[in-house]
CSV table of C-alpha atoms in Angstrom, one decimal:
chain,number,residue,atom,x,y,z
C,1,MET,CA,163.4,25.1,-5.6
C,2,SER,CA,166.0,26.6,-3.2
C,3,GLU,CA,166.5,24.7,0.0
C,4,HIS,CA,167.6,27.8,1.9
C,5,VAL,CA,165.4,30.5,3.3
C,6,ARG,CA,165.5,33.6,1.2
C,7,PRO,CA,167.1,36.4,3.2
C,8,ASP,CA,164.4,38.9,2.2
C,9,LEU,CA,161.8,36.6,3.7
C,10,LEU,CA,163.6,36.4,7.0
C,11,SER,CA,163.9,40.2,7.2
C,12,ARG,CA,160.2,40.6,6.6
C,13,LEU,CA,158.8,37.6,8.5
C,14,ARG,CA,156.4,39.7,10.5
C,15,SER,CA,154.6,40.5,7.3
C,16,ASN,CA,151.7,38.2,6.5
C,17,ASN,CA,152.8,38.1,2.8
C,18,ALA,CA,156.3,37.1,3.7
C,19,ALA,CA,155.1,34.4,6.1
C,20,ALA,CA,152.8,33.0,3.3
C,21,GLN,CA,155.8,33.0,0.9
C,22,LEU,CA,157.9,31.1,3.4
C,23,CYS,CA,155.0,28.6,3.9
C,24,LYS,CA,154.9,28.1,0.2
C,25,GLN,CA,158.7,27.6,0.0
C,26,ILE,CA,158.4,25.0,2.7
C,27,ALA,CA,155.6,23.2,1.0
C,28,ASP,CA,157.5,23.2,-2.3
C,29,ALA,CA,160.5,21.8,-0.6
C,30,GLU,CA,158.3,19.0,0.8
C,31,GLY,CA,157.0,18.4,-2.7
C,32,SER,CA,160.5,17.8,-3.9
C,33,GLY,CA,160.6,14.5,-2.0
C,34,LYS,CA,163.0,15.6,0.7
C,35,HIS,CA,161.1,15.5,3.9
C,36,SER,CA,161.7,17.2,7.3
C,37,ASN,CA,164.5,15.0,8.6
C,38,GLN,CA,166.6,15.4,5.4
C,39,ASN,CA,165.6,18.7,4.0
C,40,LEU,CA,168.1,21.5,4.2
C,41,LEU,CA,165.4,24.1,4.5
C,42,TYR,CA,164.0,22.5,7.6
C,43,LEU,CA,167.5,22.2,9.0
C,44,GLU,CA,168.1,25.9,8.5
C,45,LEU,CA,164.7,26.9,10.0
C,46,ASN,CA,165.3,24.7,13.0
C,47,SER,CA,168.7,26.0,13.5
C,48,ARG,CA,167.4,29.6,13.5
C,49,LEU,CA,164.6,28.5,16.0
C,50,ALA,CA,167.1,26.9,18.3
C,51,LYS,CA,169.2,30.1,18.3
C,52,ASN,CA,166.4,32.7,18.4
C,53,VAL,CA,163.7,31.1,20.7
C,54,GLY,CA,165.8,31.8,23.7
C,55,SER,CA,167.3,35.0,22.4
C,56,SER,CA,167.2,38.2,24.5
C,57,ASP,CA,166.5,40.2,21.3
C,58,VAL,CA,162.7,40.8,20.8
C,59,HIS,CA,163.1,40.7,17.0
C,60,ASP,CA,164.7,37.3,17.1
C,61,ARG,CA,161.8,35.9,19.1
C,62,LEU,CA,159.2,37.6,16.8
C,63,GLU,CA,161.0,35.9,13.9
C,64,SER,CA,160.7,32.6,15.7
C,65,THR,CA,156.9,33.0,16.1
C,66,ALA,CA,156.6,33.7,12.4
C,67,ILE,CA,158.7,30.7,11.4
C,68,LEU,CA,156.6,28.5,13.7
C,69,SER,CA,153.4,29.9,12.2
C,70,ALA,CA,154.6,29.1,8.7
C,71,LEU,CA,155.6,25.6,9.7
C,72,ILE,CA,152.2,24.8,11.2
C,73,ASP,CA,150.5,25.6,7.9
C,74,VAL,CA,152.5,22.9,6.1
C,75,ASP,CA,150.3,19.9,5.9
C,76,THR,CA,153.1,17.4,5.2
C,77,LEU,CA,155.1,17.9,8.4
C,78,ASP,CA,156.3,14.7,10.0
C,79,GLU,CA,155.7,13.7,13.6
C,80,ILE,CA,159.2,14.8,14.7
C,81,GLN,CA,158.6,18.3,13.5
C,82,ARG,CA,155.0,18.3,14.9
C,83,THR,CA,156.4,17.3,18.3
C,84,ARG,CA,159.2,19.9,18.2
C,85,ILE,CA,157.0,22.9,17.4
C,86,PRO,CA,154.9,23.0,20.6
C,87,ILE,CA,158.1,22.6,22.7
C,88,GLN,CA,159.6,25.6,20.9
C,89,LEU,CA,156.4,27.6,21.1
C,90,LYS,CA,156.0,27.1,24.9
C,91,LYS,CA,159.4,28.8,25.4
C,92,LEU,CA,158.0,31.9,23.7
C,93,LEU,CA,154.6,31.8,25.5
C,94,GLY,CA,156.2,32.4,28.9
C,95,GLN,CA,157.9,35.7,27.8
C,96,SER,CA,157.1,38.9,29.6
C,97,ASN,CA,157.3,40.9,26.4
C,98,GLN,CA,153.8,41.8,25.2
C,99,ALA,CA,154.5,41.8,21.5
C,100,VAL,CA,156.2,38.4,21.6
C,101,SER,CA,153.5,36.9,23.8
C,102,ALA,CA,150.7,38.2,21.6
C,103,GLU,CA,152.3,36.6,18.5
C,104,ALA,CA,153.0,33.4,20.3
C,105,VAL,CA,149.4,33.1,21.5
C,106,SER,CA,148.2,33.5,17.9
C,107,VAL,CA,150.4,30.6,16.9
C,108,TYR,CA,149.1,28.6,19.8
C,109,ARG,CA,145.5,29.1,18.6
C,110,LYS,CA,146.6,27.7,15.3
C,111,LEU,CA,147.9,24.6,17.1
C,112,VAL,CA,144.7,24.2,18.9
C,113,ASP,CA,142.8,24.3,15.6
C,114,LYS,CA,145.1,21.8,14.0
C,115,LYS,CA,144.5,19.3,16.8
C,116,TRP,CA,147.7,17.3,16.2
C,117,THR,CA,147.8,14.2,18.4
C,118,THR,CA,151.2,15.0,19.9
C,119,PHE,CA,149.9,18.5,20.8
C,120,MET,CA,146.5,17.5,22.1
C,121,SER,CA,148.1,15.0,24.5
C,122,SER,CA,149.6,17.9,26.4
C,123,VAL,CA,146.8,20.5,26.6
C,124,GLU,CA,145.8,19.5,30.1
C,125,THR,CA,149.4,20.3,31.2
C,126,ASP,CA,149.2,23.6,29.3
C,127,LEU,CA,146.0,24.6,31.1
C,128,ILE,CA,147.4,23.7,34.5
C,129,ARG,CA,150.4,25.8,33.8
C,130,SER,CA,148.2,28.7,32.6
C,131,LEU,CA,146.2,28.6,35.9
C,132,GLU,CA,149.5,28.8,37.7
C,133,TRP,CA,150.5,31.8,35.6
C,134,LEU,CA,147.3,33.6,36.7
C,135,THR,CA,148.6,33.6,40.3
C,136,ASN,CA,151.6,35.8,39.2
C,137,GLU,CA,150.3,39.1,40.4
C,138,ARG,CA,153.5,41.0,39.3
C,139,ASP,CA,153.4,40.0,35.6
C,140,GLU,CA,150.4,41.3,33.7
C,141,VAL,CA,151.7,40.0,30.4
C,142,LEU,CA,151.9,36.5,31.7
C,143,ARG,CA,148.4,36.7,33.2
C,144,MET,CA,147.1,38.0,29.8
C,145,THR,CA,148.9,35.1,28.0
C,146,ALA,CA,147.3,32.6,30.5
C,147,LEU,CA,143.8,34.0,29.9
C,148,GLN,CA,144.2,33.8,26.1
C,149,ILE,CA,145.5,30.2,26.3
C,150,ILE,CA,142.5,29.2,28.5
C,151,GLU,CA,140.1,30.8,26.0
C,152,ALA,CA,141.8,29.0,23.1
C,153,LEU,CA,141.8,25.6,24.9
C,154,CYS,CA,138.2,25.9,26.2
C,155,THR,CA,137.1,26.8,22.6
C,156,GLY,CA,139.0,24.1,20.8
C,157,ALA,CA,139.8,21.3,23.2
C,158,SER,CA,136.8,21.4,25.6
C,159,SER,CA,136.1,17.7,26.0
C,160,THR,CA,139.6,17.1,27.2
C,161,LEU,CA,139.5,19.8,29.8
C,162,PHE,CA,136.0,19.3,31.2
C,163,PRO,CA,137.3,17.7,34.5
C,164,LEU,CA,139.2,21.0,35.2
C,165,LEU,CA,136.1,23.1,34.9
C,166,PRO,CA,135.9,24.0,38.6
C,167,LYS,CA,139.5,25.2,38.8
C,168,ILE,CA,139.0,27.3,35.6
C,169,LEU,CA,135.8,29.0,36.7
C,170,THR,CA,137.1,29.7,40.2
C,171,GLN,CA,140.2,31.4,38.8
C,172,LEU,CA,138.3,33.3,36.1
C,173,SER,CA,135.9,34.7,38.6
C,174,LEU,CA,138.8,36.3,40.5
C,175,HIS,CA,140.4,37.8,37.3
C,176,LEU,CA,137.1,39.4,36.2
C,177,ARG,CA,137.9,41.9,39.0
C,178,ASP,CA,141.5,42.4,38.0
C,179,HIS,CA,142.7,45.9,38.4
C,180,LYS,CA,143.7,46.0,34.7
C,181,TYR,CA,140.9,46.6,32.3
C,182,GLU,CA,142.3,44.5,29.4
C,183,LEU,CA,142.7,41.5,31.7
C,184,ARG,CA,139.1,41.8,32.8
C,185,ILE,CA,138.0,41.7,29.2
C,186,ALA,CA,140.2,38.7,28.5
C,187,ALA,CA,138.8,36.9,31.5
C,188,ALA,CA,135.3,37.5,30.3
C,189,ARG,CA,136.1,36.1,26.9
C,190,ALA,CA,137.7,33.0,28.6
C,191,LEU,CA,134.6,32.7,30.8
C,192,GLY,CA,132.4,32.6,27.7
C,193,ALA,CA,134.5,29.9,26.1
C,194,CYS,CA,134.5,28.0,29.4
C,195,LEU,CA,130.7,28.1,29.7
C,196,GLY,CA,130.5,26.9,26.1
C,197,MET,CA,132.2,23.7,27.3
C,198,ILE,CA,129.2,22.7,29.3
C,199,PRO,CA,126.6,20.9,27.2
C,200,SER,CA,123.2,22.6,27.4
C,201,HIS,CA,121.5,19.4,28.4
C,202,ASP,CA,123.8,18.8,31.3
C,203,THR,CA,121.7,20.6,33.9
C,204,ALA,CA,123.3,18.9,36.8
C,205,THR,CA,126.7,20.5,35.9
C,206,ARG,CA,125.4,23.8,34.6
C,207,ALA,CA,123.0,24.9,37.3
C,208,PRO,CA,125.5,25.0,40.3
C,209,TRP,CA,128.1,26.9,38.3
C,210,LEU,CA,125.6,29.4,36.8
C,211,SER,CA,124.4,30.1,40.3
C,212,TYR,CA,128.0,30.5,41.5
C,213,LEU,CA,128.6,33.0,38.8
C,214,TYR,CA,125.4,34.9,39.5
C,215,GLU,CA,126.6,35.1,43.2
C,216,GLU,CA,129.9,36.5,41.9
C,217,GLN,CA,127.9,39.1,39.9
C,218,GLN,CA,126.1,40.1,43.1
C,219,ARG,CA,129.4,40.2,45.0
C,220,GLY,CA,130.9,42.5,42.3
C,221,GLN,CA,128.0,44.9,42.7
C,222,GLY,CA,128.4,44.8,46.5
C,223,LEU,CA,132.1,46.0,46.2
C,224,GLY,CA,130.9,49.3,44.7
C,225,SER,CA,134.3,49.7,42.9
C,226,VAL,CA,135.0,50.2,39.2
C,227,GLU,CA,136.4,46.7,39.1
C,228,GLY,CA,133.5,45.2,40.9
C,229,TYR,CA,130.8,46.9,38.8
C,230,HIS,CA,132.7,46.0,35.6
C,231,ALA,CA,132.9,42.3,36.7
C,232,ALA,CA,129.2,42.3,37.4
C,233,LEU,CA,128.4,43.6,34.0
C,234,LEU,CA,130.8,41.3,32.2
C,235,ILE,CA,129.4,38.2,34.1
C,236,SER,CA,125.9,39.3,33.3
C,237,GLN,CA,126.6,39.4,29.6
C,238,GLU,CA,128.2,36.0,29.6
C,239,LEU,CA,125.4,34.5,31.7
C,240,ILE,CA,122.8,35.9,29.2
C,241,GLN,CA,124.7,34.6,26.2
C,242,HIS,CA,125.6,31.1,27.6
C,243,GLY,CA,123.2,30.5,30.5
C,244,GLY,CA,120.1,29.6,28.5
C,245,MET,CA,116.9,29.7,30.5
C,246,TYR,CA,118.8,30.3,33.8
C,247,MET,CA,118.8,34.1,33.3
C,248,GLN,CA,115.0,34.2,32.6
C,249,GLY,CA,114.4,34.5,36.3
C,250,ASN,CA,117.1,37.1,36.7
C,251,PHE,CA,116.1,39.2,33.7
C,252,ALA,CA,114.6,42.0,35.7
C,253,SER,CA,117.4,42.3,38.2
C,254,THR,CA,120.0,42.3,35.4
C,255,SER,CA,118.0,45.0,33.5
C,256,ASP,CA,118.0,47.1,36.7
C,257,LEU,CA,121.8,46.7,36.9
C,258,ALA,CA,122.3,48.0,33.4
C,259,LEU,CA,119.9,50.9,33.9
C,260,LYS,CA,121.5,51.8,37.2
C,261,LEU,CA,125.0,51.9,35.8
C,262,LYS,CA,124.3,53.5,32.4
C,263,ASP,CA,125.0,56.9,33.9
C,264,HIS,CA,128.1,55.9,35.9
C,265,ARG,CA,130.8,58.5,36.0
C,266,ASP,CA,133.5,56.0,34.9
C,267,PRO,CA,133.4,55.6,31.0
C,268,ILE,CA,134.3,51.9,31.2
C,269,ILE,CA,131.3,51.1,33.4
C,270,GLN,CA,129.0,53.3,31.4
C,271,LYS,CA,130.0,51.7,28.1
C,272,ALA,CA,129.6,48.2,29.5
C,273,ALA,CA,126.2,49.0,30.9
C,274,ILE,CA,125.0,50.4,27.6
C,275,SER,CA,126.4,47.4,25.7
C,276,LEU,CA,124.4,45.1,28.0
C,277,LEU,CA,121.0,46.7,26.9
C,278,PRO,CA,121.0,45.2,23.3
C,279,VAL,CA,122.2,41.8,24.8
C,280,LEU,CA,119.1,41.8,27.0
C,281,ALA,CA,116.9,42.7,24.0
C,282,ARG,CA,118.4,39.8,22.0
C,283,TYR,CA,118.0,37.4,24.9
C,284,SER,CA,114.3,38.0,25.4
C,285,PRO,CA,112.6,40.5,23.0
C,286,GLN,CA,109.3,39.9,24.7
C,287,ASP,CA,110.6,40.8,28.2
C,288,PHE,CA,112.6,43.8,26.8
C,289,THR,CA,109.5,45.3,25.2
C,290,LYS,CA,107.0,44.5,28.1
C,291,LEU,CA,109.0,44.9,31.3
C,292,ASN,CA,107.7,47.9,33.2
C,293,VAL,CA,110.4,50.2,34.6
C,294,ASN,CA,108.9,53.2,36.6
C,295,GLY,CA,105.9,53.6,34.3
C,296,GLU,CA,107.5,52.9,31.0
C,297,THR,CA,108.8,49.8,29.2
C,298,LEU,CA,112.4,48.7,29.4
C,299,MET,CA,112.6,49.3,25.6
C,300,ALA,CA,111.2,52.8,25.8
C,301,ARG,CA,113.5,53.7,28.7
C,302,SER,CA,116.5,52.3,26.9
C,303,CYS,CA,115.8,53.8,23.5
C,304,ASN,CA,114.9,57.2,24.7
C,305,TYR,CA,118.1,57.3,26.8
C,306,LEU,CA,120.3,56.1,23.9
C,307,ILE,CA,118.8,58.6,21.4
C,308,GLY,CA,119.5,61.4,23.9
C,309,LEU,CA,123.0,60.1,24.5
C,310,SER,CA,123.7,60.0,20.7
C,311,LYS,CA,122.9,63.7,20.5
C,312,THR,CA,124.6,65.0,23.6
C,313,SER,CA,127.7,62.8,24.2
C,314,GLU,CA,130.4,62.8,21.6
C,315,ARG,CA,132.3,60.3,23.6
C,316,ASP,CA,129.5,57.8,23.8
C,317,ARG,CA,127.8,58.5,20.5
C,318,ALA,CA,129.2,55.5,18.6
C,319,THR,CA,128.2,53.1,21.4
C,320,ALA,CA,124.7,54.6,21.6
C,321,PHE,CA,124.0,54.3,17.9
C,322,LEU,CA,125.3,50.7,17.7
C,323,ALA,CA,123.1,49.7,20.7
C,324,LEU,CA,120.1,51.3,19.0
C,325,GLY,CA,120.7,49.4,15.8
C,326,GLN,CA,121.1,46.1,17.7
C,327,ILE,CA,117.9,46.7,19.6
C,328,ALA,CA,116.1,47.4,16.4
C,329,GLN,CA,117.2,44.1,15.0
C,330,SER,CA,115.9,42.2,18.0
C,331,CYS,CA,112.7,44.1,18.5
C,332,SER,CA,111.8,45.3,15.0
C,333,ALA,CA,108.0,45.1,15.4
C,334,GLU,CA,108.1,47.4,18.5
C,335,PHE,CA,110.9,49.8,17.2
C,336,LYS,CA,108.8,51.8,14.8
C,337,PRO,CA,107.8,54.5,17.3
C,338,PHE,CA,111.5,55.3,17.8
C,339,LEU,CA,112.4,55.4,14.1
C,340,GLU,CA,111.8,59.1,13.5
C,341,SER,CA,113.8,60.1,16.5
C,342,ILE,CA,116.8,58.0,15.7
C,343,THR,CA,116.9,59.0,12.1
C,344,ARG,CA,116.7,62.6,13.1
C,345,ALA,CA,119.5,62.1,15.5
C,346,ILE,CA,121.6,60.5,12.7
C,347,LYS,CA,120.8,63.4,10.4
C,348,ASP,CA,121.7,66.0,13.0
C,349,VAL,CA,125.0,64.4,13.8
C,350,LEU,CA,126.0,64.1,10.2
C,351,VAL,CA,125.0,67.7,9.4
C,352,GLN,CA,127.0,68.9,12.4
C,353,ARG,CA,129.9,66.8,11.3
C,354,VAL,CA,129.9,68.5,7.9
C,355,LYS,CA,129.7,71.9,9.4
C,356,LEU,CA,132.7,71.2,11.7
C,357,ARG,CA,134.7,70.1,8.7
C,358,SER,CA,133.4,72.6,6.2
C,359,THR,CA,137.0,73.5,5.1
C,360,ALA,CA,137.5,70.0,3.7
C,361,SER,CA,136.0,68.4,0.7
C,362,GLY,CA,133.0,66.1,1.6
C,363,LEU,CA,134.7,63.2,-0.2
C,364,ALA,CA,137.9,63.7,1.7
C,365,LEU,CA,136.4,63.6,5.2
C,366,GLU,CA,137.8,60.8,7.4
C,367,THR,CA,135.4,58.0,8.3
C,368,ASP,CA,135.8,58.3,12.1
C,369,GLU,CA,134.4,56.1,14.8
C,370,ALA,CA,131.1,57.9,15.1
C,371,ALA,CA,130.6,58.0,11.3
C,372,GLN,CA,131.4,54.3,11.1
C,373,ALA,CA,128.9,53.5,13.9
C,374,ILE,CA,126.2,55.6,12.1
C,375,LEU,CA,126.7,53.7,8.8
C,376,GLN,CA,126.6,50.4,10.6
C,377,THR,CA,123.4,51.5,12.5
C,378,ILE,CA,121.7,52.5,9.2
C,379,ALA,CA,122.5,49.0,7.8
C,380,MET,CA,121.0,47.4,11.0
C,381,LEU,CA,117.9,49.6,10.8
C,382,ALA,CA,117.5,48.6,7.1
C,383,THR,CA,117.7,44.9,8.1
C,384,ALA,CA,115.2,45.4,10.9
C,385,MET,CA,112.7,47.8,9.3
C,386,GLY,CA,112.9,47.1,5.6
C,387,PRO,CA,110.9,49.4,3.3
C,388,THR,CA,109.5,51.2,6.3
C,389,LEU,CA,112.8,53.1,6.4
C,390,THR,CA,112.4,54.6,3.0
C,391,ARG,CA,110.8,57.9,3.9
C,392,TYR,CA,113.3,58.6,6.6
C,393,MET,CA,116.3,58.0,4.3
C,394,ARG,CA,115.8,60.7,1.7
C,395,ASP,CA,117.9,63.4,3.4
C,396,ILE,CA,120.3,60.9,5.1
C,397,LEU,CA,121.4,59.2,1.9
C,398,ASP,CA,123.4,62.2,0.6
C,399,LEU,CA,124.9,62.8,4.1
C,400,MET,CA,126.1,59.2,4.2
C,401,PHE,CA,128.5,60.0,1.4
C,402,THR,CA,130.1,62.9,3.4
C,403,THR,CA,131.6,60.3,5.7
C,404,GLY,CA,134.1,59.5,3.0
C,405,LEU,CA,134.4,56.5,0.7
C,406,SER,CA,135.1,53.5,2.8
C,407,GLN,CA,134.4,49.8,3.1
C,408,VAL,CA,131.9,50.6,5.9
C,409,LEU,CA,130.0,52.9,3.6
C,410,CYS,CA,130.0,50.4,0.8
C,411,ASP,CA,128.7,47.6,3.1
C,412,SER,CA,125.9,49.9,4.4
C,413,LEU,CA,124.8,50.7,0.8
C,414,VAL,CA,124.8,47.1,-0.1
C,415,VAL,CA,122.4,46.3,2.8
C,416,LEU,CA,120.2,49.3,1.9
C,417,GLU,CA,119.9,48.2,-1.7
C,418,ARG,CA,119.0,44.7,-0.6
C,419,GLU,CA,116.5,45.6,2.2
C,420,VAL,CA,115.1,48.9,0.9
C,421,ILE,CA,114.8,48.5,-2.8
C,422,GLN,CA,112.9,51.8,-3.2
C,423,LEU,CA,116.3,53.5,-2.5
C,424,VAL,CA,118.2,51.6,-5.3
C,425,PRO,CA,117.8,54.3,-8.0
C,426,ALA,CA,118.9,57.1,-5.6
C,427,ILE,CA,121.9,55.1,-4.3
C,428,ARG,CA,123.1,54.3,-7.8
C,429,ASP,CA,122.7,57.9,-9.0
C,430,ARG,CA,124.7,59.1,-6.0
C,431,LEU,CA,127.4,56.6,-6.6
C,432,LEU,CA,127.7,57.7,-10.3
C,433,ASP,CA,128.1,61.3,-9.1
C,434,VAL,CA,130.9,60.3,-6.7
C,435,LEU,CA,132.7,58.3,-9.4
C,436,SER,CA,132.4,61.2,-11.8
C,437,ILE,CA,134.0,63.6,-9.3
C,438,ILE,CA,136.8,61.2,-8.6
C,439,LEU,CA,137.5,60.7,-12.3
C,440,VAL,CA,137.5,64.5,-13.0
C,441,ASP,CA,139.8,65.2,-10.1
């Protein structure tokens, strides 16, 4: 086995396959009996890292992240190498280049998962540094890196960081109203990971912070801005998913917020409000199906709105269909009255899609976002409704194949075969037809 890195691997290191090959070469070199401190392969890799980590060339730094990623996957690394890798990686994490930072964060997550003793001893320092990076208002890339590191650490090293919980939550509440959409989303993910740190039985710790976050939700609404409304919706979603019984008392007000903002002129706010509806249904199906909103249940109000949106709004069609499928899964017993309307909407959209692309072969049609959402929704409806779906699927089944052969289509058909066995003969006949056409062509 060669003790030098193959040049073709170095030129292709951003490829997953090349990185895997490099990892295998390293492991093979370890198996030869020459370990890190005496192996020429390690010497070469460390030499390249020493040169490229601080390089001004983006490709050099990307190569460094790939080498570090491959090294981490080697189980036989000695302590010297395990100590060196986090130091080299931290030089890459502080970069202002988005591509380098994204790759470096991916490597950092791997380190968190590995839980090496030398690395875990410094995670508190890493978190404090990340909180400092969040105060850098001029560098969006650095703030994004900080939020992703916080999420990774709260997910994988929570017990170590519990004493820093107040600082983390205070900073995240501010960045949920960041002017940049991507940073608000990253802050919400980090918030979810942070709330997951708090044991469900630790009421003394949980209650004050959940109340604090609910106050932040109210404050976001009060701002009346896109950032404020988005923060309110993001906080609501995380509180529902991680707050346990705390949100039971705030279910009605949170539902009102989603209904109020579902028609907001800003597409980000509208999508976030729509996405909150199935989260509410999953949290408390009973409240979702019973809560009265201006003379009709929250479920009826939500489903009728979403079905209408799926017909009239091309932009929001995918979001509406997916929300309907998720609501069906949470409230299957009460969803039957809406089944005919949603399947008719699915059929109408697929028929219109075929008409618009009538110049192309049905099998060649691209599986676009709306088509993927419809296929996923059909699978969710099958899971929720079972054989009840049979009579609604007769016309839709052929139309499903006009979306193009794709993994999403195959996944949906697998679910249909499992949950609605009455459709098995029709599905298999249609698949044979498709395969025959492909073989003839």
